[in-house]
mmCIF file of C-alpha atoms in Angstrom:
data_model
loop_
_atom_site.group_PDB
_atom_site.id
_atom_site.type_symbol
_atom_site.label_atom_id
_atom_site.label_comp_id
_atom_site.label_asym_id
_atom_site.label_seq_id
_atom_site.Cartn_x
_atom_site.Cartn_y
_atom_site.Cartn_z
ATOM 1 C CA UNK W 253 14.058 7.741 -6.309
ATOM 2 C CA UNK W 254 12.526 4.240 -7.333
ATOM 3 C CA UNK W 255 9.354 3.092 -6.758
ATOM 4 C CA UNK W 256 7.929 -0.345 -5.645
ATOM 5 C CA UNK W 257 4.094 -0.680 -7.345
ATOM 6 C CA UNK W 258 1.262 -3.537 -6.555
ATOM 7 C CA UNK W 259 0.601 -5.425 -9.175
ATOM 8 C CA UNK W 260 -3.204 -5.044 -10.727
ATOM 9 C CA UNK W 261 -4.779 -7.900 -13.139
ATOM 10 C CA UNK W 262 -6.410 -6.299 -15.851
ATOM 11 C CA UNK W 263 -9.251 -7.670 -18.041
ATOM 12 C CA UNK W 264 -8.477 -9.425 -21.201
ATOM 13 C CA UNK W 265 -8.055 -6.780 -24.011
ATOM 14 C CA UNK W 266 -7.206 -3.994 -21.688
ATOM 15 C CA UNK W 267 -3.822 -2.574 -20.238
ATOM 16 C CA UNK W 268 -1.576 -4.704 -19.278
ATOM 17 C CA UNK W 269 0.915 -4.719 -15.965
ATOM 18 C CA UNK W 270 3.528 -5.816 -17.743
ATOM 19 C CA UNK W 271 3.371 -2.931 -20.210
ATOM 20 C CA UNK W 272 2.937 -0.423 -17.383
ATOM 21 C CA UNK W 273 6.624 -1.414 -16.009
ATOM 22 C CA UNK W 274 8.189 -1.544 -19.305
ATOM 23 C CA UNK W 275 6.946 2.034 -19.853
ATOM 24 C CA UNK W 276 8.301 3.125 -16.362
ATOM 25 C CA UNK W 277 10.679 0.754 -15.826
ATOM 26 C CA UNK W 278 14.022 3.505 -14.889
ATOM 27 C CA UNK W 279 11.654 4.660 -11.968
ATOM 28 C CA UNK W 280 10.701 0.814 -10.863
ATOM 29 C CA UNK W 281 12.764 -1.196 -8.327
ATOM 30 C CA UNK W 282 10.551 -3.547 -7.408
ATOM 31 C CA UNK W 283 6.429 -5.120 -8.028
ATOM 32 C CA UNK W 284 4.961 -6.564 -5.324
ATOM 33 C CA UNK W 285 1.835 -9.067 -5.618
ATOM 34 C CA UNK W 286 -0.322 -11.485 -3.893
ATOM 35 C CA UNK W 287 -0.126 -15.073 -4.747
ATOM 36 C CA UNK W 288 -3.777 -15.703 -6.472
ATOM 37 C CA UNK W 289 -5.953 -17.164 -4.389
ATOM 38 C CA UNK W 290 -4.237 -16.506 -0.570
ATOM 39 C CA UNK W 291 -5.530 -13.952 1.666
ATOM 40 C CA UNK W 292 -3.785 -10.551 1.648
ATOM 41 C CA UNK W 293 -5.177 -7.438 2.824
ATOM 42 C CA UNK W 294 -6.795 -6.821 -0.424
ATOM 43 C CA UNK W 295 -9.502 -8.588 -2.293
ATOM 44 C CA UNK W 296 -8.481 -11.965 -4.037
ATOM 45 C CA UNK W 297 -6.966 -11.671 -7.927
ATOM 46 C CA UNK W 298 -9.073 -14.902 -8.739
ATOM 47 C CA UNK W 299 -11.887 -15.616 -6.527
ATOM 48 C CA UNK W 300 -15.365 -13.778 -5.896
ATOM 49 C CA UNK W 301 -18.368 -15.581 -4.398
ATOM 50 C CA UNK W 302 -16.791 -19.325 -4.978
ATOM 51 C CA UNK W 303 -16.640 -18.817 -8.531
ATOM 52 C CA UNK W 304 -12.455 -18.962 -9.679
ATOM 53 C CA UNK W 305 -11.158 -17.664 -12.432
ATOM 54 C CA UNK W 306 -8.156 -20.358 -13.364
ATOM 55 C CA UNK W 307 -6.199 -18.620 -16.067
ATOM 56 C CA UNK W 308 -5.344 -15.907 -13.471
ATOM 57 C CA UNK W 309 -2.389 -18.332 -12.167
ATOM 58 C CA UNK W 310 -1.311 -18.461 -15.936
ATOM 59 C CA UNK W 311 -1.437 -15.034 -16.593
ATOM 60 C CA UNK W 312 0.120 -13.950 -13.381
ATOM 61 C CA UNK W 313 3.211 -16.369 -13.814
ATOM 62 C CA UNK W 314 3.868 -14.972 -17.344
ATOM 63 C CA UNK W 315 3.278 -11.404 -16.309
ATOM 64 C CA UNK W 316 5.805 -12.015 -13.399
ATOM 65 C CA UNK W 317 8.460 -13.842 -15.174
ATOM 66 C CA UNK W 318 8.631 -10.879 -18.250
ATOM 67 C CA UNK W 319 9.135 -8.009 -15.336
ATOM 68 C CA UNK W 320 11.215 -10.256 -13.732
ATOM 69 C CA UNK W 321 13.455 -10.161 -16.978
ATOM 70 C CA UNK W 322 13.397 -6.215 -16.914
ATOM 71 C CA UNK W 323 15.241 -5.859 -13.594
ATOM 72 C CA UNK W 324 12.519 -5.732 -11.355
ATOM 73 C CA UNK W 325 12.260 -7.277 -7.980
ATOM 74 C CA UNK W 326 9.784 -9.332 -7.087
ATOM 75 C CA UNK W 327 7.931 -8.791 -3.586
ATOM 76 C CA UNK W 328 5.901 -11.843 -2.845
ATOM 77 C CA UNK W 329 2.940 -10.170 -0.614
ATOM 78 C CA UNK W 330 1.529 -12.842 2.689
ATOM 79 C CA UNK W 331 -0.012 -9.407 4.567
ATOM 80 C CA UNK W 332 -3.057 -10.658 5.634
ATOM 81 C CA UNK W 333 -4.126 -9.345 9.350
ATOM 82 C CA UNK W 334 -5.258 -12.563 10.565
ATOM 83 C CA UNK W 335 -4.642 -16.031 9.688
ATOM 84 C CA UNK W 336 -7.084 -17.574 12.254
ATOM 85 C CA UNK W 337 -6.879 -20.970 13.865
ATOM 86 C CA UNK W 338 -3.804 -21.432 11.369
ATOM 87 C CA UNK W 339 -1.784 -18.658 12.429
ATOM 88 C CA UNK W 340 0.682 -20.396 14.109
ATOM 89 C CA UNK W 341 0.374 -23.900 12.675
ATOM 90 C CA UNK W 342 2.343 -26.551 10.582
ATOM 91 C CA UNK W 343 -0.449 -25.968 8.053
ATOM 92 C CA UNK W 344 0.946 -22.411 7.629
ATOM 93 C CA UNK W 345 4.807 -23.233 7.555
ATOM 94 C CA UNK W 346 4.142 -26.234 4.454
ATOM 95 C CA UNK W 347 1.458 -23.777 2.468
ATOM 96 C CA UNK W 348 4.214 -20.531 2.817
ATOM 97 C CA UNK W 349 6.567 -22.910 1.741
ATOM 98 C CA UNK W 350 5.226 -24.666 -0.922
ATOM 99 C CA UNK W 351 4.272 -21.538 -2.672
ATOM 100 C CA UNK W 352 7.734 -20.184 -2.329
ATOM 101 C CA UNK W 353 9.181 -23.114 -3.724
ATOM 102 C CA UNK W 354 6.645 -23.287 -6.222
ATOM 103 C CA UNK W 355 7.331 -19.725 -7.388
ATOM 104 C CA UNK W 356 11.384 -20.169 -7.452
ATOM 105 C CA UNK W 357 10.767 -23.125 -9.694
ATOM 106 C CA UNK W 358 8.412 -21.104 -12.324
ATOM 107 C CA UNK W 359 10.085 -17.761 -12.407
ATOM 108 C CA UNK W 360 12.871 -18.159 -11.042
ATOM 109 C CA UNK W 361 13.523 -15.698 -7.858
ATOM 110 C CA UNK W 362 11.567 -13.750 -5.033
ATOM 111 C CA UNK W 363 13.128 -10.791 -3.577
ATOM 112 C CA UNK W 364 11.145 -10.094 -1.093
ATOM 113 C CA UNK W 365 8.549 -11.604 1.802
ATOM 114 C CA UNK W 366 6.097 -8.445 3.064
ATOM 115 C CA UNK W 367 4.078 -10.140 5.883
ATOM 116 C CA UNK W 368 2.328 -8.564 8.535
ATOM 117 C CA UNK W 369 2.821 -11.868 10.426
ATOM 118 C CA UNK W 370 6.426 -12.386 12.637
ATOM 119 C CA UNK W 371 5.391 -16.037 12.294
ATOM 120 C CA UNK W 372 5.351 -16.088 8.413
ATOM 121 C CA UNK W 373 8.613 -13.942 8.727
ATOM 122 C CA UNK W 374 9.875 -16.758 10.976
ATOM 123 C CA UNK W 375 9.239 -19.323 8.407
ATOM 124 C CA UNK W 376 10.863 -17.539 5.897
ATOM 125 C CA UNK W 377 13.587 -16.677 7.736
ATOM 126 C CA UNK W 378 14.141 -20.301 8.349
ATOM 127 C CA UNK W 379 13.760 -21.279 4.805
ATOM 128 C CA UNK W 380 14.732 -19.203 2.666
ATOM 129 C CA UNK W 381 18.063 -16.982 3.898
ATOM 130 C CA UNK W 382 18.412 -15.369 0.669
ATOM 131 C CA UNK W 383 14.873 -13.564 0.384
ATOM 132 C CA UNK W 384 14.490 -10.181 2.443
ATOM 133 C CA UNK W 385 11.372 -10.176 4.603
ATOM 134 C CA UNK W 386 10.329 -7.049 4.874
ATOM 135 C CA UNK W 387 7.186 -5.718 8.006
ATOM 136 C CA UNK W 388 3.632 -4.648 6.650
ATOM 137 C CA UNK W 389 2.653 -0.877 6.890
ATOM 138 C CA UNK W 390 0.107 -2.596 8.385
ATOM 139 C CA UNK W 391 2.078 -3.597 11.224
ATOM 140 C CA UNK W 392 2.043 0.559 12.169
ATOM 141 C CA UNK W 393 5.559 0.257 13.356
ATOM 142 C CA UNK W 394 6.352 4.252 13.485
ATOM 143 C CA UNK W 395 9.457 3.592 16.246
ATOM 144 C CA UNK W 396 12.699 2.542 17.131
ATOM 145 C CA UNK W 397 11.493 0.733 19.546
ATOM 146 C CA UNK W 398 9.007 -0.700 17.137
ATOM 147 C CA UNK W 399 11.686 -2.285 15.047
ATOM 148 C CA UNK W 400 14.253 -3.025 17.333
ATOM 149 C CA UNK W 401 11.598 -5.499 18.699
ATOM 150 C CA UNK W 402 11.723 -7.595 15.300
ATOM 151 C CA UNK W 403 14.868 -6.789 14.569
ATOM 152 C CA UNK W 404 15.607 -10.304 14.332
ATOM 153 C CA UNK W 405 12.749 -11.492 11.659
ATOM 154 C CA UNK W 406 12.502 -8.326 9.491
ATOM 155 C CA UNK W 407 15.512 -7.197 6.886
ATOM 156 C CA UNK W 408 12.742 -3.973 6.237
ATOM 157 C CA UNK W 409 10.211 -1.730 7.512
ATOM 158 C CA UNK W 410 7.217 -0.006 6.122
ATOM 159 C CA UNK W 411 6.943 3.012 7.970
ATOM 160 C CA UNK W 412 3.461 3.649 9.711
ATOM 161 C CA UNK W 413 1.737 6.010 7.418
ATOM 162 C CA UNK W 414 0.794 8.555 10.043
ATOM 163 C CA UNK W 415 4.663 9.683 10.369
ATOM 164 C CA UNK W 416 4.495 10.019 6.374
ATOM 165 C CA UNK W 417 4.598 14.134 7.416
ATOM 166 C CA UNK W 418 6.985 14.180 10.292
ATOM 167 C CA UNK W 419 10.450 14.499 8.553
ATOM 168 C CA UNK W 420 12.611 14.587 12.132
ATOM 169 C CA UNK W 421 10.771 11.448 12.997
ATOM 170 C CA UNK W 422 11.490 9.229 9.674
ATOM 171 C CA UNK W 423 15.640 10.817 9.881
ATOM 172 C CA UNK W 424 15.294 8.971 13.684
ATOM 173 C CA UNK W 425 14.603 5.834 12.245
ATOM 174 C CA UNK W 426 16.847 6.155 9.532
ATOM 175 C CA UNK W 427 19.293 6.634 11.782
ATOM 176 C CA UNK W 428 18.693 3.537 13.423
ATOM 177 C CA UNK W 429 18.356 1.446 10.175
ATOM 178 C CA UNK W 430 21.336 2.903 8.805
ATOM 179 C CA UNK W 431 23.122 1.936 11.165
ATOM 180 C CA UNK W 432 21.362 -1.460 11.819
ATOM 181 C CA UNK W 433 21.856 -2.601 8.077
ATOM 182 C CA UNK W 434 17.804 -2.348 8.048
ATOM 183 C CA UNK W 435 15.953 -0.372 5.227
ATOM 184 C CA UNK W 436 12.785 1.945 5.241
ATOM 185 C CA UNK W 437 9.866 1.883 2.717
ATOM 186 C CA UNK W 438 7.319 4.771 2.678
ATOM 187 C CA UNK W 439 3.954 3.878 1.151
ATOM 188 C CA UNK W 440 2.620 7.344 -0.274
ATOM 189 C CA UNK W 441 -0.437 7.341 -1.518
ATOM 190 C CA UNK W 442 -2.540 5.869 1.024
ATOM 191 C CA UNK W 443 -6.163 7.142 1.235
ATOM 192 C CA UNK W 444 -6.836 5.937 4.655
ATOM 193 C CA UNK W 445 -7.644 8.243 7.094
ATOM 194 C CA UNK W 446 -5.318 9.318 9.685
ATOM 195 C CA UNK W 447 -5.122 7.361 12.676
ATOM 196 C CA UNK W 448 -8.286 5.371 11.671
ATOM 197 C CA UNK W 449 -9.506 3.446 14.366
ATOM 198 C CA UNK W 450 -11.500 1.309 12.203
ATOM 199 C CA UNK W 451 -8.442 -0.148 10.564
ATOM 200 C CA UNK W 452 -7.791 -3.156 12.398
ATOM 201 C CA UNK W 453 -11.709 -4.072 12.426
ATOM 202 C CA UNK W 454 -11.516 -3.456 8.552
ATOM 203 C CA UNK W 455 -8.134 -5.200 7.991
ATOM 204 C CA UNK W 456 -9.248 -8.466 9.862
ATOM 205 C CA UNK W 457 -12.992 -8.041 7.685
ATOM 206 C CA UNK W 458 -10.422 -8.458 4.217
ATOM 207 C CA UNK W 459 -8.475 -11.223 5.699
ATOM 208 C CA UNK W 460 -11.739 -13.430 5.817
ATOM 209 C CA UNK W 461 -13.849 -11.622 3.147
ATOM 210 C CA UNK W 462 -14.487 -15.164 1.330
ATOM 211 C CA UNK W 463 -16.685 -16.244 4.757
ATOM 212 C CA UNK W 464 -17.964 -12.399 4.486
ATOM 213 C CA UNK W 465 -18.856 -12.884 1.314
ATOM 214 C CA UNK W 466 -20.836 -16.087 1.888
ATOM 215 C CA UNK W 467 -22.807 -14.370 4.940
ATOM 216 C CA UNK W 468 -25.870 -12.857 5.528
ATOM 217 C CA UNK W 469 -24.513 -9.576 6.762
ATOM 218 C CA UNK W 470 -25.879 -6.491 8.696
ATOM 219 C CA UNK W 471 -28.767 -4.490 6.290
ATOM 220 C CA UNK W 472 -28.254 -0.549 5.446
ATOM 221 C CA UNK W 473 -25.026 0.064 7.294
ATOM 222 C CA UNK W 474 -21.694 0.695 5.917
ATOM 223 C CA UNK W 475 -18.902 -1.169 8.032
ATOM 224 C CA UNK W 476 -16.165 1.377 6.362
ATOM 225 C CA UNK W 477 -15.321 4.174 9.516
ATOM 226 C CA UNK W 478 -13.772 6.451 6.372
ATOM 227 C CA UNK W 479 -16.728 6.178 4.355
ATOM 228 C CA UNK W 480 -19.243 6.981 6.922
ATOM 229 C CA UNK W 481 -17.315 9.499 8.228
ATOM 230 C CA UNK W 482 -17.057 11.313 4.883
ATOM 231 C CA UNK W 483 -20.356 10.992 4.405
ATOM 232 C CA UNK W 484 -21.043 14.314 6.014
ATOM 233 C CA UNK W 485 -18.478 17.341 4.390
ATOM 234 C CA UNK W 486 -17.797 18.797 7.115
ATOM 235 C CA UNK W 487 -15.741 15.957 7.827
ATOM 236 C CA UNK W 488 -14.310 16.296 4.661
ATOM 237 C CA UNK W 489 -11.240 18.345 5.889
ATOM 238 C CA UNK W 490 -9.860 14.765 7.621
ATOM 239 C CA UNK W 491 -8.570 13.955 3.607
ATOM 240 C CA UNK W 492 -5.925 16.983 3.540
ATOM 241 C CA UNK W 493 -5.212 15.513 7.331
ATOM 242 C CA UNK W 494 -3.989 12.034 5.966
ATOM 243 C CA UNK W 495 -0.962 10.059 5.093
ATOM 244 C CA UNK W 496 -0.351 10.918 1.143
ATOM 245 C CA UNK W 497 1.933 13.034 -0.446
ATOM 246 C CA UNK W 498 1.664 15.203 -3.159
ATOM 247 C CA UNK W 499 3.770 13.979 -6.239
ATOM 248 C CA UNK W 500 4.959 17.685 -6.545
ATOM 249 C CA UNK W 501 6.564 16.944 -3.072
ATOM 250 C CA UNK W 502 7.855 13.893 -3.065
ATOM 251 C CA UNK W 503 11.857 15.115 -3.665
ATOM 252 C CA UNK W 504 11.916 15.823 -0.207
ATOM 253 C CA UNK W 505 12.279 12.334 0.831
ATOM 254 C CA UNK W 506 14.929 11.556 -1.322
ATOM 255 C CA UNK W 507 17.457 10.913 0.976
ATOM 256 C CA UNK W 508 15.115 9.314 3.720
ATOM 257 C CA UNK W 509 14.081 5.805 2.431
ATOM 258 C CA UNK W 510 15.083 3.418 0.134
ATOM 259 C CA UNK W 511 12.246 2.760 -1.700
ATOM 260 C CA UNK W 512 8.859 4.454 -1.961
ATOM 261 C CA UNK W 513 5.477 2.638 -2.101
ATOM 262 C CA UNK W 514 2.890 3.473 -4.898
ATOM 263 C CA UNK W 515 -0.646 1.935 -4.251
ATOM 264 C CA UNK W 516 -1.947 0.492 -7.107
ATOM 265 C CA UNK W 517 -3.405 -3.113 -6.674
ATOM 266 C CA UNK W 518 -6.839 -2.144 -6.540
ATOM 267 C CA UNK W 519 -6.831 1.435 -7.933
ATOM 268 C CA UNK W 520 -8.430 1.496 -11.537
ATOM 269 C CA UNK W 521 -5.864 3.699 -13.088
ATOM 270 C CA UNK W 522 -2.484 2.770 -12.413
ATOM 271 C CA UNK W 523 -1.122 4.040 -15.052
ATOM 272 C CA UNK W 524 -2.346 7.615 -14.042
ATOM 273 C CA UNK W 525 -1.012 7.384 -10.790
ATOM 274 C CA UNK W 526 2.686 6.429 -11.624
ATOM 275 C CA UNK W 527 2.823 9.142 -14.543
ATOM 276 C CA UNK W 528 1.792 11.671 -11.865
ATOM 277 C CA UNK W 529 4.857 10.389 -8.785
ATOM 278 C CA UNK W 530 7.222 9.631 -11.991
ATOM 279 C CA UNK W 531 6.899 13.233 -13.853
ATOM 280 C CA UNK W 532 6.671 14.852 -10.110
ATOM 281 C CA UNK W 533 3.015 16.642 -11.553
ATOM 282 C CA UNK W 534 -0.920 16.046 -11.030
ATOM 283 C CA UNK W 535 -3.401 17.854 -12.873
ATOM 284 C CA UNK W 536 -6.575 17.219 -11.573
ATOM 285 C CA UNK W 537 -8.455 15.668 -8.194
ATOM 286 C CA UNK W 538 -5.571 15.080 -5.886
ATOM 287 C CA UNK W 539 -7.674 12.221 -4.184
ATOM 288 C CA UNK W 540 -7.697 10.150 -7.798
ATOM 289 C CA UNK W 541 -3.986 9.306 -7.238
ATOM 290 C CA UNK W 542 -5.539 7.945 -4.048
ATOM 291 C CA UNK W 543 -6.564 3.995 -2.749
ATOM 292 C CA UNK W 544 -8.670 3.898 -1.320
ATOM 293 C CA UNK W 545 -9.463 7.630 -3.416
ATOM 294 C CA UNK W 546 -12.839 9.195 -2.119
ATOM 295 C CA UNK W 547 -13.876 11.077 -5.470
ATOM 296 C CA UNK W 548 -17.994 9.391 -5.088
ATOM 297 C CA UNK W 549 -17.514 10.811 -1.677
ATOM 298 C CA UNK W 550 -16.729 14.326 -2.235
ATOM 299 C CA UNK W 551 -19.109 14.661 -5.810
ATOM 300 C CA UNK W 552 -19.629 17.219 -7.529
ATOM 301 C CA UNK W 553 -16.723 18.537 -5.936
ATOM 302 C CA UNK W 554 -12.859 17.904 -6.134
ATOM 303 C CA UNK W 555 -9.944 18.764 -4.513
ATOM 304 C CA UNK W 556 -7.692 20.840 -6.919
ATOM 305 C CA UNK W 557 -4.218 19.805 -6.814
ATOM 306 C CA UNK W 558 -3.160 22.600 -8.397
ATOM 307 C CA UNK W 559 -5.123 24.856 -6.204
ATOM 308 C CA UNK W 560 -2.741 24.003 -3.435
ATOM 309 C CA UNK W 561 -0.626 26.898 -1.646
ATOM 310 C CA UNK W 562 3.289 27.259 -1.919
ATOM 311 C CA UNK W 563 3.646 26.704 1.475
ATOM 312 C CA UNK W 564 1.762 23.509 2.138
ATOM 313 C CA UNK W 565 4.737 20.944 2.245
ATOM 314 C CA UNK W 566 6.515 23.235 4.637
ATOM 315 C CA UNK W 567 3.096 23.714 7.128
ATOM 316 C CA UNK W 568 2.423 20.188 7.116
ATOM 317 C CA UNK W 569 5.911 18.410 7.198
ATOM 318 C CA UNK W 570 6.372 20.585 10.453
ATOM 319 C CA UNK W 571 2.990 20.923 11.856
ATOM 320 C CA UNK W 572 2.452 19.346 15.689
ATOM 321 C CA UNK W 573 -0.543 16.954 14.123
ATOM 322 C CA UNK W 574 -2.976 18.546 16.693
ATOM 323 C CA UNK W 575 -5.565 19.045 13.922
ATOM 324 C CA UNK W 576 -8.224 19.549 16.056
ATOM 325 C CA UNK W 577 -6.717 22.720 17.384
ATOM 326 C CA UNK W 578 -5.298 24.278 14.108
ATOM 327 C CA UNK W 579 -7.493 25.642 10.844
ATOM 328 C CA UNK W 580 -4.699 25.622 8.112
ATOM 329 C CA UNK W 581 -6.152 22.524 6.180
ATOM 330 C CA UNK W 582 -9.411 24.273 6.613
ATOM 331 C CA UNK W 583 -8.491 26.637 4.961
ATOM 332 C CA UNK W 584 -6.590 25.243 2.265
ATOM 333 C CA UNK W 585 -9.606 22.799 1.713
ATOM 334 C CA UNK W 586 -12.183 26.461 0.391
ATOM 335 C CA UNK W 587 -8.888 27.180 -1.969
ATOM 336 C CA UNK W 588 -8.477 23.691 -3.387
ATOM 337 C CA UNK W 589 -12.439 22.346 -3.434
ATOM 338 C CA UNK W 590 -13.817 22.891 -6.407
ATOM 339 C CA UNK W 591 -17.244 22.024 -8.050
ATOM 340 C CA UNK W 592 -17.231 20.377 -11.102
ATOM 341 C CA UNK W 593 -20.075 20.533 -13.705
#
């Protein structure tokens, strides 16, 4: 199984991406990444409150054009939830463009458009026949139906995150992909909260965090639904009921997507993280493999990966999802919490 990771940009004199993938490179198919100063649904590599760091666009071409060189596709990210006024716009065809050209000229090839946007996957469509555009997990397209409505702009799906756990559902649209030429891509270690219907609010708050930034916003009040929520623990249960899946599981999908999705653009220890899906093994809090992870949440406690019961795959990968009428991640949340000193 090979694994597509997000590219992070470390600080000078630290780890290094490019290190990262040659030290995993048998278990990486692809590295996907934001172009530096566009709006993605993640914070921007170079920008924070108007001040720019410009040796990111250096650093980022040379990092790309060495993993390029190992084998590694490229996966150029435009996933932003809203694109305003522009969304539709000339503006947005010639700036897609021109960074696509830009990047084909400097290192060389892009594999691969993810876009939550069917215009953006229209433009490249358009322009660029060779690269695969590939639909957001952000899109939440968990359905045939789903896809066979964009059949036409997307060579790939992300499956939506909340089927992660529903094995007949992802061998349905397998099925249909197979047999459509389409593939799947199953993003795995997602800390978002099941369901969250604060997502869409929160996604669009991202795609224009530089105006955020610049605002005087709301006093004492988180605008995060998942942190709030886990600010009380008896909520706390709602982590075991989300989208990841434990390394120690992950064989199980082997023969159900193409490629799985490792999280790891904004997560502080990367390298952790891909060990752990690589080697099939965590030792430790099961929500540090996690972004977003919710460790400050739940301190002093943890939730002990190893703690976990033989049977949990099995329970959950078959379960009905009706959480609110079942106890088994109740209980499996007294085995696995455990306070740390």
């Amino acid at each position: 199984m090979k694994f597509a990771v997000g590219y992070r940009l470390f600080p000078e004199n630290e780890d290094s991406f490019t290190e990262i993938v040659r030290d995993y490179k048998e278990h990486i198919a692809e590295l996907y990444f934001p172009w530096f100063d566009e709006p993605t649904c993640r914070a921007s590599l170079s920008e924070q409150r108007g001040y720019v760091d410009w040796h990111v666009q250096d650093t980022l071409l040379r990092e790309l054009k060495e993993i390029k060189r190992m084998g590694v596709k490229l996966d150029l990210l435009f996933n932003s939830n809203c694109y305003g006024g522009k969304a539709v716009s000339q503006f947005l065809e010639h700036r897609i463009y021109s960074i696509i050209e830009f990047l084909l000229e400097t290192v060389g090839e892009v594999d691969i458009i993810t876009t939550a946007s069917p215009a953006i996957a229209y433009i490249v469509k358009k322009n660029f026949k060779d690269i695969e555009t590939r639909a957001s997990v952000n899109m939440r397209i968990g359905t045939v139906k789903g896809m066979e409505y964009l059949s036409d702009l997307f060579d790939s799906f992300h499956i939506q995150r909340e089927f992660n756990r529903d094995l007949k559902r992802i061998r349905e649209l397998k099925d249909w992909a197979d047999k459509n030429e389409k593939k799947l891509i199953l993003l795995i270690n997602s800390g978002c909260l099941s369901y969250c219907s604060g997502q869409t609010f929160h996604d669009n708050m991202v795609a224009h965090e530089k105006e955020i930034d610049e605002t005087v916003n709301i006093r004492n009040w988180t605008p995060y639904t998942c942190w709030r929520y886990l600010k009380g623990a008896k909520n706390w249960v709602s982590i075991l009921q989300n989208t990841w899946i434990r390394p120690e599981d992950l064989d199980n999908y082997t023969e159900l997507v193409d490629v799985v999705k490792i999280a790891t653009r904004m997560h502080s220890l990367p390298r952790m993280v891909l060990r752990a899906y690589a080697t099939r093994k965590h030792i430790g809090n099961l929500v540090d493999l996690c972004e977003p992870g919710f460790g400050p949440a739940l301190a002093p406690y943890i939730i002990d990966n190893e703690k976990f019961p033989a049977d949990w795959f099995k329970r959950t990968s078959n379960c009905d999802k009706n959480c609110h009428n079942c106890s088994y991640c109740k209980e499996v949340l007294k085995k696995t919490l455990t306070k740390i000193s």
